[in-house]
Coordinates of N, CA and C in Angstrom, one line a residue:
X13 N 10.9 13.2 1.0 CA 10.6 12.9 -0.8 C 9.2 13.8 -0.7
X14 N 10.1 13.7 -2.3 CA 8.8 14.6 -2.9 C 8.4 13.8 -4.4
X15 N 6.9 13.8 -4.9 CA 6.5 12.8 -5.8 C 6.4 14.0 -6.9
X16 N 7.2 13.2 -7.9 CA 6.4 14.0 -9.7 C 6.1 12.9 -10.5
X17 N 5.5 14.1 -11.8 CA 4.7 13.0 -12.9 C 5.7 11.9 -13.6
X18 N 7.5 12.8 -13.7 CA 8.4 12.2 -14.3 C 9.2 12.9 -13.8
X19 N 10.4 12.3 -13.8 CA 11.5 12.7 -13.4 C 12.3 13.6 -14.3
X20 N 12.8 14.8 -13.8 CA 13.7 15.7 -14.9 C 14.6 14.9 -15.9
X21 N 14.5 15.1 -17.0 CA 15.8 14.8 -18.0 C 16.8 16.2 -17.7
X22 N 16.6 17.1 -17.1 CA 18.6 17.7 -17.8 C 18.9 17.5 -15.7
X23 N 19.8 18.5 -15.9 CA 20.3 18.6 -14.5 C 19.4 20.0 -13.7
X24 N 19.0 20.8 -14.1 CA 17.9 21.4 -13.1 C 16.4 21.4 -13.3
X25 N 15.6 21.9 -12.2 CA 14.2 21.6 -12.9 C 13.7 22.3 -11.1
X26 N 12.2 22.5 -11.5 CA 11.5 23.5 -10.3 C 10.7 22.8 -10.2
X27 N 10.5 22.4 -8.8 CA 9.3 21.8 -8.0 C 8.3 22.9 -8.1
X28 N 7.2 22.6 -7.8 CA 6.3 23.9 -7.9 C 5.0 22.3 -8.0
X29 N 3.9 23.5 -8.1 CA 2.6 22.8 -7.7 C 2.5 22.6 -6.1
X30 N 1.6 21.3 -5.9 CA 1.3 21.1 -4.4 C 3.1 21.0 -3.9
X31 N 3.5 19.8 -4.6 CA 5.1 19.4 -3.7 C 5.9 20.5 -3.6
X32 N 5.9 21.4 -4.6 CA 6.7 22.8 -4.8 C 6.3 23.7 -3.0
X33 N 4.9 23.7 -3.2 CA 4.1 24.2 -2.1 C 4.4 23.7 -1.0
X34 N 5.1 22.2 -0.9 CA 5.1 22.0 0.7 C 6.9 21.9 0.9
X35 N 7.5 21.9 -0.1 CA 8.7 22.5 0.3 C 9.3 23.1 0.5
X36 N 8.9 24.8 -0.2 CA 9.3 25.6 -0.3 C 7.8 26.5 1.1
X37 N 6.6 25.9 1.3 CA 6.5 27.1 2.7 C 6.0 25.9 4.0
X38 N 5.9 24.6 3.6 CA 5.8 24.1 4.9 C 6.5 23.4 5.7
X39 N 7.7 22.8 4.5 CA 8.9 22.6 4.9 C 10.3 23.9 5.0
X40 N 9.9 24.3 4.8 CA 11.1 25.7 4.6 C 11.8 25.2 4.5
X41 N 12.5 24.7 3.0 CA 13.7 24.6 2.5 C 14.7 25.3 2.2
X42 N 16.2 24.8 2.4 CA 16.6 26.3 2.2 C 17.4 26.1 0.8
X43 N 18.3 26.9 0.4 CA 19.8 26.9 -0.6 C 20.8 26.0 0.5
X44 N 21.1 24.9 -0.4 CA 21.8 24.2 -0.3 C 20.9 22.7 0.2
X45 N 19.9 22.4 0.7 CA 19.6 21.7 1.5 C 19.1 20.7 0.0
X46 N 18.9 19.1 0.9 CA 19.0 18.0 -0.1 C 17.7 17.4 0.0
X47 N 17.3 17.1 -0.8 CA 16.1 16.3 -1.1 C 15.9 15.2 -2.0
X48 N 15.0 14.5 -2.3 CA 14.7 13.1 -2.8 C 13.8 13.6 -4.0
X49 N 13.8 13.7 -5.2 CA 12.0 13.5 -6.0 C 12.1 12.2 -6.4
X50 N 10.7 11.4 -6.9 CA 10.6 10.3 -7.1 C 9.6 10.4 -8.2
X51 N 9.6 9.5 -9.2 CA 8.0 9.2 -9.7 C 7.1 8.6 -10.0
X52 N 7.3 7.7 -8.5 CA 6.5 6.6 -7.8 C 6.5 4.9 -8.6
X53 N 7.4 5.1 -9.8 CA 7.4 3.9 -10.4 C 8.7 3.6 -10.4
X54 N 9.4 4.0 -9.5 CA 11.2 3.5 -9.2 C 12.2 4.2 -9.4
X55 N 11.5 4.8 -9.7 CA 12.8 6.4 -9.9 C 13.1 7.5 -9.2
X56 N 14.4 7.4 -9.2 CA 14.6 8.6 -7.8 C 15.6 8.9 -8.5
X57 N 15.8 10.9 -7.7 CA 16.4 11.8 -8.0 C 17.0 12.4 -6.9
X58 N 18.0 12.0 -6.7 CA 18.8 13.2 -5.8 C 19.5 14.6 -5.9
X59 N 18.7 15.5 -5.3 CA 18.6 17.2 -5.6 C 19.4 17.9 -4.7
X60 N 19.7 19.4 -4.8 CA 20.1 20.3 -3.8 C 19.2 21.3 -4.4
X61 N 18.6 21.8 -3.1 CA 18.4 23.0 -3.7 C 19.2 24.6 -4.2
X62 N 18.6 24.9 -5.0 CA 19.8 26.4 -4.9 C 18.6 27.5 -5.5
X63 N 17.3 27.5 -5.3 CA 16.8 28.7 -5.1 C 15.5 28.1 -4.5
X64 N 14.6 29.3 -3.9 CA 13.8 28.5 -3.5 C 12.6 29.8 -3.7
X65 N 11.7 29.6 -4.5 CA 10.7 30.5 -4.7 C 9.3 30.3 -3.5
X66 N 8.2 31.3 -4.3 CA 7.2 31.6 -3.6 C 6.3 30.4 -4.0
X67 N 6.4 29.0 -3.3 CA 5.5 27.9 -3.9 C 6.0 27.1 -4.3
X68 N 7.7 27.7 -4.5 CA 8.2 26.7 -5.2 C 9.5 26.5 -5.5
X69 N 10.0 25.2 -5.8 CA 12.3 25.1 -5.4 C 12.7 25.0 -6.4
X70 N 13.6 25.0 -6.8 CA 14.7 25.2 -8.0 C 15.8 24.1 -7.6
X71 N 15.8 23.1 -8.2 CA 17.1 22.2 -7.7 C 17.6 21.9 -8.6
X72 N 18.8 21.1 -8.6 CA 19.9 20.9 -9.2 C 19.9 19.3 -8.8
X73 N 19.9 18.2 -10.0 CA 19.8 17.6 -10.0 C 21.3 16.3 -9.5
X74 N 21.9 16.1 -8.6 CA 23.1 15.4 -8.5 C 23.2 14.3 -8.7
X75 N 22.1 13.0 -8.9 CA 22.1 11.6 -8.6 C 21.1 11.0 -9.4
X76 N 20.9 10.0 -9.9 CA 19.3 9.0 -10.3 C 19.7 7.8 -9.9
X77 N 18.9 7.3 -9.5 CA 18.8 5.9 -9.5 C 17.2 5.2 -10.3
X78 N 17.3 3.8 -10.3 CA 16.5 3.4 -11.1 C 16.1 1.6 -9.9
X79 N 14.9 1.8 -9.1 CA 14.8 0.3 -8.6 C 13.4 -0.7 -9.2
X80 N 13.7 -1.8 -9.5 CA 13.5 -2.2 -10.1 C 11.7 -3.2 -9.2
X81 N 11.0 -3.3 -10.3 CA 9.2 -3.7 -9.5 C 9.7 -4.8 -8.4
X82 N 9.2 -4.6 -7.1 CA 9.4 -6.0 -6.1 C 9.3 -6.9 -6.6
X83 N 9.4 -8.2 -7.0 CA 9.8 -10.0 -7.1 C 9.3 -10.6 -5.9
X84 N 9.0 -11.5 -5.3 CA 6.9 -11.5 -5.5 C 6.6 -10.6 -5.0
X85 N 5.7 -10.3 -5.5 CA 4.6 -8.3 -5.4 C 3.9 -9.1 -4.4
X86 N 3.7 -8.0 -3.9 CA 2.8 -8.4 -2.3 C 1.3 -7.6 -1.9
X87 N 0.5 -8.3 -2.6 CA -1.0 -7.9 -2.9 C -1.6 -8.5 -1.4
X88 N -2.4 -7.2 -0.9 CA -3.5 -7.5 0.3 C -4.9 -6.8 0.2
X89 N -5.8 -7.8 0.1 CA -7.2 -7.7 0.0 C -8.0 -7.4 1.5
X90 N -8.0 -5.9 1.4 CA -8.3 -5.5 2.7 C -10.1 -5.1 3.1
X91 N -10.7 -6.3 3.6 CA -12.1 -5.7 4.1 C -12.0 -4.9 4.2
X92 N -13.3 -3.9 3.9 CA -13.3 -2.4 4.1 C -14.0 -2.4 5.5
X93 N -13.0 -1.1 6.4 CA -13.3 -1.3 7.5 C -14.6 -0.1 7.9
X94 N -15.3 0.2 9.3 CA -15.5 1.3 9.4 C -14.6 2.1 10.5
X95 N -15.0 3.2 10.2 CA -14.0 4.5 10.5 C -12.8 4.6 9.5
X96 N -11.9 5.3 10.3 CA -10.4 5.1 10.2 C -9.7 4.3 10.2
X97 N -9.9 2.9 10.4 CA -9.2 1.4 10.2 C -8.6 1.5 9.1
X98 N -9.4 1.2 8.1 CA -8.9 1.0 6.7 C -7.9 1.8 6.3
X99 N -7.9 3.4 6.7 CA -7.0 4.3 6.3 C -5.8 4.0 7.2
X100 N -6.1 3.4 8.6 CA -5.0 3.1 8.9 C -4.1 2.1 8.8
X101 N -4.8 1.0 8.5 CA -4.0 -0.1 7.7 C -3.8 -0.1 6.6
X102 N -4.1 0.9 5.7 CA -3.2 1.6 4.1 C -2.2 1.9 4.9
X103 N -2.2 2.9 5.6 CA -0.8 4.1 6.0 C 0.1 2.5 6.9
X104 N 0.0 2.1 7.4 CA 1.1 0.8 7.7 C 1.5 0.1 6.9
X105 N 0.2 -0.4 6.4 CA 1.0 -1.4 5.3 C 1.8 -0.8 4.1
X106 N 1.3 0.3 3.7 CA 2.3 1.1 2.9 C 4.1 1.0 3.8
X107 N 3.6 1.8 4.2 CA 4.8 1.8 5.5 C 5.5 0.2 5.4
X108 N 5.1 -0.5 5.5 CA 5.9 -2.1 5.6 C 5.8 -3.2 4.4
X109 N 5.5 -2.6 2.9 CA 5.9 -2.6 2.1 C 5.3 -3.1 0.8
X110 N 4.0 -3.3 1.5 CA 2.8 -3.8 0.4 C 2.6 -2.8 -1.2
X111 N 2.7 -3.6 -2.0 CA 2.5 -3.0 -2.9 C 1.4 -3.0 -4.3
X112 N 0.5 -3.8 -3.6 CA -1.2 -3.6 -3.8 C -2.3 -3.4 -3.0
X113 N -3.4 -2.7 -2.9 CA -4.5 -2.8 -2.0 C -5.2 -3.2 -2.5
X114 N -5.9 -4.3 -2.8 CA -7.8 -4.2 -2.8 C -8.6 -3.8 -1.8
X115 N -9.4 -3.0 -2.0 CA -10.2 -2.7 -1.3 C -11.9 -3.7 -1.5
X116 N -11.9 -4.6 -0.5 CA -13.1 -5.6 -0.2 C -14.2 -5.8 0.2
X117 N -15.3 -5.8 -0.6 CA -16.3 -5.8 0.2 C -17.0 -6.6 0.7
X118 N -16.7 -6.7 2.5 CA -16.7 -8.3 2.6 C -18.2 -8.4 3.1
X119 N -19.3 -9.6 3.0 CA -20.2 -9.4 3.8 C -20.3 -9.3 5.5
X120 N -19.3 -9.2 5.9 CA -19.3 -8.6 7.2 C -19.2 -7.4 8.0
X121 N -18.4 -6.5 6.4 CA -18.1 -5.2 6.2 C -19.1 -4.3 6.7
X122 N -19.0 -3.2 7.8 CA -19.9 -2.7 8.1 C -20.2 -1.0 7.4
X123 N -19.0 -0.7 6.9 CA -19.3 0.7 6.6 C -19.4 -0.2 4.6
X124 N -20.2 0.8 4.0 CA -20.8 0.2 2.1 C -20.4 1.2 1.2
X125 N -19.2 1.0 0.4 CA -18.7 2.3 -0.7 C -20.4 2.3 -1.6
X126 N -21.2 3.4 -1.1 CA -22.0 3.0 -2.3 C -21.7 4.5 -3.2
X127 N -21.9 4.1 -4.3 CA -22.0 5.6 -4.7 C -20.7 6.4 -5.3
X128 N -21.0 7.9 -4.9 CA -20.1 8.8 -4.8 C -19.2 8.9 -3.7
X129 N -19.5 8.4 -2.6 CA -18.7 7.6 -1.0 C -18.3 7.3 -1.5
X130 N -18.8 5.9 -2.4 CA -17.0 4.9 -2.1 C -16.1 5.3 -3.1
X131 N -16.8 5.9 -4.2 CA -15.2 6.8 -5.1 C -14.4 7.5 -4.0
X132 N -14.7 8.2 -3.2 CA -14.2 9.1 -2.4 C -13.5 8.5 -1.4
X133 N -14.2 7.5 -0.8 CA -13.6 7.1 0.4 C -12.4 5.8 -0.4
X134 N -12.4 5.1 -1.7 CA -11.2 4.9 -2.2 C -10.6 5.6 -2.5
X135 N -10.4 6.9 -3.3 CA -9.6 7.9 -3.5 C -8.7 8.3 -1.8
X136 N -9.6 8.3 -1.1 CA -9.0 8.4 0.8 C -8.3 7.2 0.7
X137 N -7.8 6.5 0.4 CA -7.0 5.0 0.3 C -5.8 5.4 -0.4
X138 N -6.0 5.8 -1.7 CA -4.8 6.3 -2.2 C -4.4 7.3 -2.1
X139 N -4.8 8.7 -1.3 CA -4.4 9.4 -0.9 C -3.5 8.9 0.0
X140 N -4.2 8.2 1.1 CA -3.0 7.9 2.2 C -2.1 7.4 1.9
X141 N -2.3 6.1 1.1 CA -1.0 5.2 0.9 C 0.0 6.3 -0.3
X142 N 0.0 7.2 -0.8 CA 1.0 8.2 -1.7 C 1.8 8.9 -0.7
X143 N 0.9 9.3 0.3 CA 1.4 10.2 1.9 C 2.5 9.3 2.8
X144 N 2.1 7.9 3.2 CA 2.9 7.1 4.0 C 3.8 6.8 3.0
X145 N 4.1 6.1 1.6 CA 4.5 6.0 0.7 C 5.9 7.0 0.9
X146 N 5.6 8.4 0.4 CA 6.7 9.9 0.7 C 7.5 9.3 2.0
X147 N 6.4 9.7 3.2 CA 7.0 9.5 4.6 C 8.0 8.4 4.4
X148 N 7.6 7.4 3.9 CA 8.4 6.1 3.9 C 9.9 6.2 3.1
X149 N 9.9 7.3 2.1 CA 10.5 7.2 1.1 C 10.7 6.1 0.3
X150 N 9.6 5.6 -0.2 CA 9.8 4.0 -1.1 C 9.7 4.9 -2.4
X151 N 10.4 4.7 -3.5 CA 10.5 5.0 -5.0 C 9.8 4.0 -5.5
X152 N 8.6 3.4 -5.1 CA 7.3 2.5 -5.6 C 6.2 3.2 -4.8
X153 N 5.0 3.4 -5.4 CA 4.1 4.3 -5.1 C 2.8 2.4 -5.0
X154 N 2.3 3.0 -4.0 CA 1.5 1.2 -4.1 C 0.1 1.2 -4.8
X155 N -0.4 0.6 -5.7 CA -2.0 0.8 -6.1 C -2.6 0.5 -4.9
X156 N -3.8 1.2 -5.3 CA -5.1 0.3 -4.7 C -6.1 0.1 -5.6
X157 N -6.3 -0.9 -5.8 CA -7.2 -1.4 -7.2 C -9.3 -0.8 -6.7
X158 N -9.9 -1.7 -7.5 CA -10.9 -1.6 -6.9 C -11.7 -0.5 -8.2
X159 N -13.2 -0.5 -7.9 CA -13.8 0.6 -9.0 C -15.3 0.7 -8.5
X160 N -15.1 1.0 -6.7 CA -14.5 1.8 -6.2 C -13.8 0.2 -5.4
X161 N -14.7 -0.8 -5.1 CA -14.2 -1.7 -4.3 C -14.2 -3.1 -5.1
X162 N -14.4 -4.3 -4.9 CA -14.0 -5.5 -5.4 C -15.0 -6.6 -4.6
X163 N -15.6 -7.4 -5.4 CA -16.6 -8.4 -4.5 C -15.9 -9.5 -4.0
X164 N -16.6 -10.4 -3.7 CA -15.7 -11.5 -3.2 C -15.8 -12.7 -4.5
X165 N -16.3 -12.6 -5.2 CA -16.2 -13.2 -6.5 C -15.1 -12.6 -7.5
X166 N -15.0 -11.5 -7.7 CA -13.4 -10.7 -8.2 C -12.4 -10.9 -7.3
X167 N -13.1 -11.1 -6.1 CA -11.1 -11.4 -5.1 C -11.0 -12.9 -5.6
X168 N -12.0 -14.0 -5.6 CA -11.3 -15.4 -6.1 C -11.0 -15.1 -7.3
X169 N -11.4 -14.6 -8.2 CA -10.7 -15.1 -9.7 C -9.5 -14.3 -9.5
X170 N -9.2 -12.9 -8.6 CA -7.9 -12.9 -8.5 C -6.6 -13.8 -7.6
X171 N -7.5 -14.3 -7.1 CA -6.8 -14.9 -5.7 C -6.8 -16.7 -7.0
X172 N -7.2 -17.2 -8.1 CA -7.0 -17.9 -8.2 C -6.1 -18.2 -9.5
X173 N -6.0 -16.6 -9.9 CA -4.4 -16.2 -10.5 C -3.1 -16.0 -9.9
X174 N -3.2 -16.4 -8.8 CA -1.7 -16.0 -7.5 C -0.8 -17.0 -7.9
X175 N 0.4 -16.4 -7.3 CA 1.6 -17.4 -7.7 C 1.3 -17.9 -5.9
X176 N 0.4 -17.6 -5.0 CA 0.4 -17.8 -3.6 C -0.9 -17.1 -3.4
X177 N -1.9 -17.9 -2.4 CA -2.7 -17.2 -1.6 C -3.1 -17.3 -0.3
X178 N -3.0 -16.5 0.4 CA -3.4 -16.7 1.8 C -4.5 -16.1 2.4
X179 N -5.3 -16.6 3.0 CA -6.6 -16.6 4.2 C -6.1 -16.7 5.7
X180 N -6.2 -14.8 6.0 CA -5.6 -15.2 7.6 C -6.7 -15.3 8.2
X181 N -7.1 -16.3 9.1 CA -8.1 -16.8 10.1 C -7.9 -17.0 11.2
X182 N -8.6 -16.6 12.2 CA -8.4 -17.4 13.0 C -8.5 -19.0 13.9
X183 N -8.9 -19.3 13.2 CA -9.2 -20.8 13.2 C -8.3 -21.6 12.4
X184 N -7.5 -20.9 11.1 CA -6.8 -21.6 10.8 C -5.4 -22.9 11.4
X185 N -5.0 -23.9 10.9 CA -4.3 -24.1 11.8 C -2.8 -24.0 11.3
X186 N -2.5 -23.8 10.1 CA -1.2 -23.7 9.3 C -1.0 -22.1 9.4
X187 N 0.5 -21.7 10.3 CA 1.2 -20.8 10.4 C 1.2 -20.3 8.7
X188 N 1.8 -18.6 8.7 CA 2.0 -18.1 7.8 C 3.6 -18.4 7.6
X189 N 4.4 -17.9 8.9 CA 5.6 -18.4 9.3 C 6.5 -19.6 8.4
X190 N 5.1 -20.5 8.3 CA 5.8 -22.1 7.9 C 5.1 -21.9 6.8
X191 N 4.0 -21.4 6.2 CA 3.9 -21.7 4.3 C 4.8 -21.8 3.4
X192 N 4.3 -22.5 2.7 CA 5.5 -22.2 1.9 C 5.3 -21.1 0.6
X193 N 6.5 -20.7 0.0 CA 6.7 -19.0 -0.2 C 7.1 -19.4 -1.8
X194 N 6.2 -18.7 -3.1 CA 7.0 -18.9 -4.2 C 8.1 -18.1 -4.6
X195 N 8.9 -18.5 -5.5 CA 10.1 -17.5 -5.8 C 9.6 -16.1 -6.9
X196 N 9.1 -16.1 -7.2 CA 8.1 -15.0 -7.8 C 6.7 -15.2 -8.5
X197 N 6.2 -13.9 -9.2 CA 4.9 -13.8 -8.9 C 4.1 -13.4 -7.8
X198 N 2.9 -13.2 -7.9 CA 2.0 -12.2 -6.7 C 1.7 -13.2 -5.9
X199 N 1.8 -12.9 -4.1 CA 1.7 -13.4 -3.1 C 0.2 -12.4 -2.6
X200 N -0.9 -13.0 -3.0 CA -1.9 -12.3 -2.0 C -2.2 -12.5 -0.6
X201 N -2.7 -11.7 -0.1 CA -3.3 -11.9 1.6 C -4.1 -11.2 1.7
X202 N -5.2 -12.2 2.3 CA -6.8 -11.5 2.2 C -6.7 -11.2 3.9
X203 N -7.3 -10.2 4.1 CA -7.4 -9.8 5.7 C -9.3 -9.4 5.8
X204 N -9.8 -10.0 6.8 CA -11.2 -9.9 6.7 C -11.7 -8.4 7.5
X205 N -12.8 -8.0 7.0 CA -13.4 -6.6 8.0 C -13.2 -7.1 10.2
X206 N -13.7 -5.9 10.2 CA -14.2 -6.1 11.7 C -14.8 -7.4 12.3
X207 N -15.8 -8.1 11.2 CA -16.7 -9.1 12.0 C -16.0 -10.4 11.6
X208 N -14.7 -10.3 10.7 CA -14.4 -11.3 10.6 C -14.9 -11.9 8.9
X209 N -14.1 -13.2 8.4 CA -14.5 -13.4 7.0 C -15.4 -14.7 7.2
X210 N -16.5 -14.7 6.6 CA -17.5 -15.7 6.6 C -17.2 -16.8 6.4
X211 N -17.6 -18.3 6.9 CA -17.6 -19.5 6.2 C -17.2 -19.4 4.4
X212 N -18.6 -19.0 4.2 CA -18.9 -18.6 2.9 C -18.1 -18.1 1.9
X213 N -17.4 -17.2 2.6 CA -16.3 -16.5 1.8 C -14.7 -17.3 1.5
X214 N -15.0 -18.1 3.5 CA -13.4 -18.8 3.2 C -13.4 -20.2 2.5
X215 N -14.6 -20.8 2.1 CA -15.2 -21.5 1.4 C -14.8 -21.1 0.3
X216 N -14.8 -20.0 -0.3 CA -15.1 -19.3 -1.7 C -13.3 -19.2 -2.1
X217 N -12.6 -18.7 -1.0 CA -11.2 -18.9 -1.2 C -10.6 -19.8 -1.3
X218 N -10.6 -20.3 -0.4 CA -10.3 -21.9 -0.5 C -10.6 -22.5 -1.5
X219 N -11.6 -22.9 -2.4 CA -12.2 -23.3 -3.9 C -11.4 -22.3 -4.8
X220 N -10.5 -21.5 -4.5 CA -10.1 -20.5 -5.5 C -8.4 -21.1 -5.3
X221 N -7.9 -21.6 -4.0 CA -6.8 -22.0 -4.3 C -5.9 -21.4 -2.8
X222 N -6.9 -20.3 -2.5 CA -6.6 -20.4 -1.2 C -6.2 -20.9 0.0
X223 N -5.1 -20.8 0.3 CA -4.6 -21.6 1.9 C -5.1 -20.5 3.0
X224 N -6.0 -21.1 4.4 CA -6.1 -20.4 5.5 C -4.8 -20.4 6.5
X225 N -4.2 -19.7 6.8 CA -3.5 -19.5 7.8 C -4.0 -18.8 9.0
X226 N -2.8 -18.8 9.9 CA -2.9 -17.8 11.4 C -1.5 -17.1 11.4
X227 N -1.4 -15.9 12.4 CA -0.1 -15.5 12.6 C 0.2 -15.9 13.8
X228 N -0.4 -16.6 14.9 CA -0.5 -16.8 16.3 C -1.4 -16.7 17.4
X229 N -1.4 -17.0 18.4 CA -2.4 -17.2 18.9 C -3.8 -16.2 19.3
X230 N -3.1 -14.7 19.5 CA -3.7 -13.4 19.5 C -4.7 -13.5 18.3
X231 N -5.3 -12.1 18.4 CA -6.9 -12.6 17.2 C -6.1 -11.0 16.6
X232 N -5.9 -10.5 15.9 CA -5.5 -8.9 15.4 C -6.5 -8.5 15.2
X233 N -6.6 -7.1 15.3 CA -7.9 -6.1 14.5 C -7.6 -6.0 12.9
X234 N -8.6 -5.7 12.4 CA -8.0 -5.3 10.5 C -7.5 -4.5 10.4
X235 N -6.9 -3.8 11.5 CA -6.3 -2.5 11.2 C -4.7 -3.1 11.6
X236 N -4.5 -4.1 11.6 CA -3.0 -4.7 12.7 C -2.8 -6.0 11.4
X237 N -3.4 -7.0 11.1 CA -3.2 -8.1 11.0 C -2.5 -8.1 9.5
X238 N -2.8 -7.1 8.8 CA -1.9 -7.3 7.0 C -0.5 -6.7 7.5
X239 N -0.5 -5.5 8.8 CA 1.1 -5.4 8.7 C 1.6 -6.2 9.3
X240 N 0.9 -7.1 10.4 CA 2.0 -8.0 10.8 C 2.3 -8.9 9.7
X241 N 1.3 -9.3 9.2 CA 1.6 -10.3 7.9 C 2.7 -10.2 6.8
X242 N 2.3 -8.7 6.9 CA 2.9 -8.3 5.6 C 4.8 -8.3 6.2
X243 N 5.2 -7.9 7.4 CA 6.3 -7.8 8.4 C 6.9 -9.4 8.1
X244 N 5.9 -10.3 8.4 CA 6.7 -12.0 8.1 C 7.0 -12.0 6.6
X245 N 6.5 -12.0 5.9 CA 6.9 -12.2 4.4 C 7.5 -11.2 4.1
X246 N 7.9 -10.0 4.4 CA 8.8 -9.0 4.3 C 10.2 -10.0 5.1
X247 N 10.3 -10.5 5.7 CA 11.0 -11.1 6.4 C 11.4 -12.7 5.5
X248 N 11.3 -13.4 5.4 CA 11.1 -14.4 4.5 C 11.5 -14.4 3.4
X249 N 10.9 -13.2 2.7 CA 11.3 -12.9 1.5 C 12.6 -12.2 1.1
X250 N 13.3 -12.0 2.4 CA 14.5 -11.4 2.5 C 14.5 -9.6 2.1
X251 N 13.5 -9.2 2.1 CA 12.9 -7.7 2.2 C 13.7 -7.0 3.1
X252 N 12.9 -7.4 4.0 CA 14.1 -6.7 5.2 C 15.3 -7.2 6.0

């Protein structure tokens, strides 16, 4: 799948730029091969290569489709993790169907997104989500919130407005598999960093209406907890 700013209005289109380079030079598409164009906002077009240039391909659009935005909408507040664990989480959650990822500056986050470093880290998360969405052939590109990250206060305000909000916590007694889910609106999951969620943060989120839940007896890493929770929700909501 190749992402474009907007789908071509006519039956012919030249895919150039980075995506055209990838199609012509990296994937080495040939005349007659099929490909999918997507705008990241639900629109897709199935096309056929009719000519290959240097760093570009000409295609003939055969079929178009428009997928409605998901509802309920799945949002994961991901505690910022050290190293590449955050990017691993973003990649896997995108493949699993997350609709939005919110980088959270938790009190126990080892990595701190300060100044330009923070914006670069956030942009890397966004780039990771983009590539994962292409790999998974998702017509909707998940968004990455934050400027560049969100504070606990900002997260609590977001939770208060959600149709349902859950905090993954190993000491919770309620299981996500049995928690009531809304038919529409935003469902938000909070995933802590490596050191977990502090008592103060858990209390703040609970006061905002979030429900502490667990997945099972095992304590999952920050890079896998969100993925597992999304799998549960995707199954319960009939996405899978």
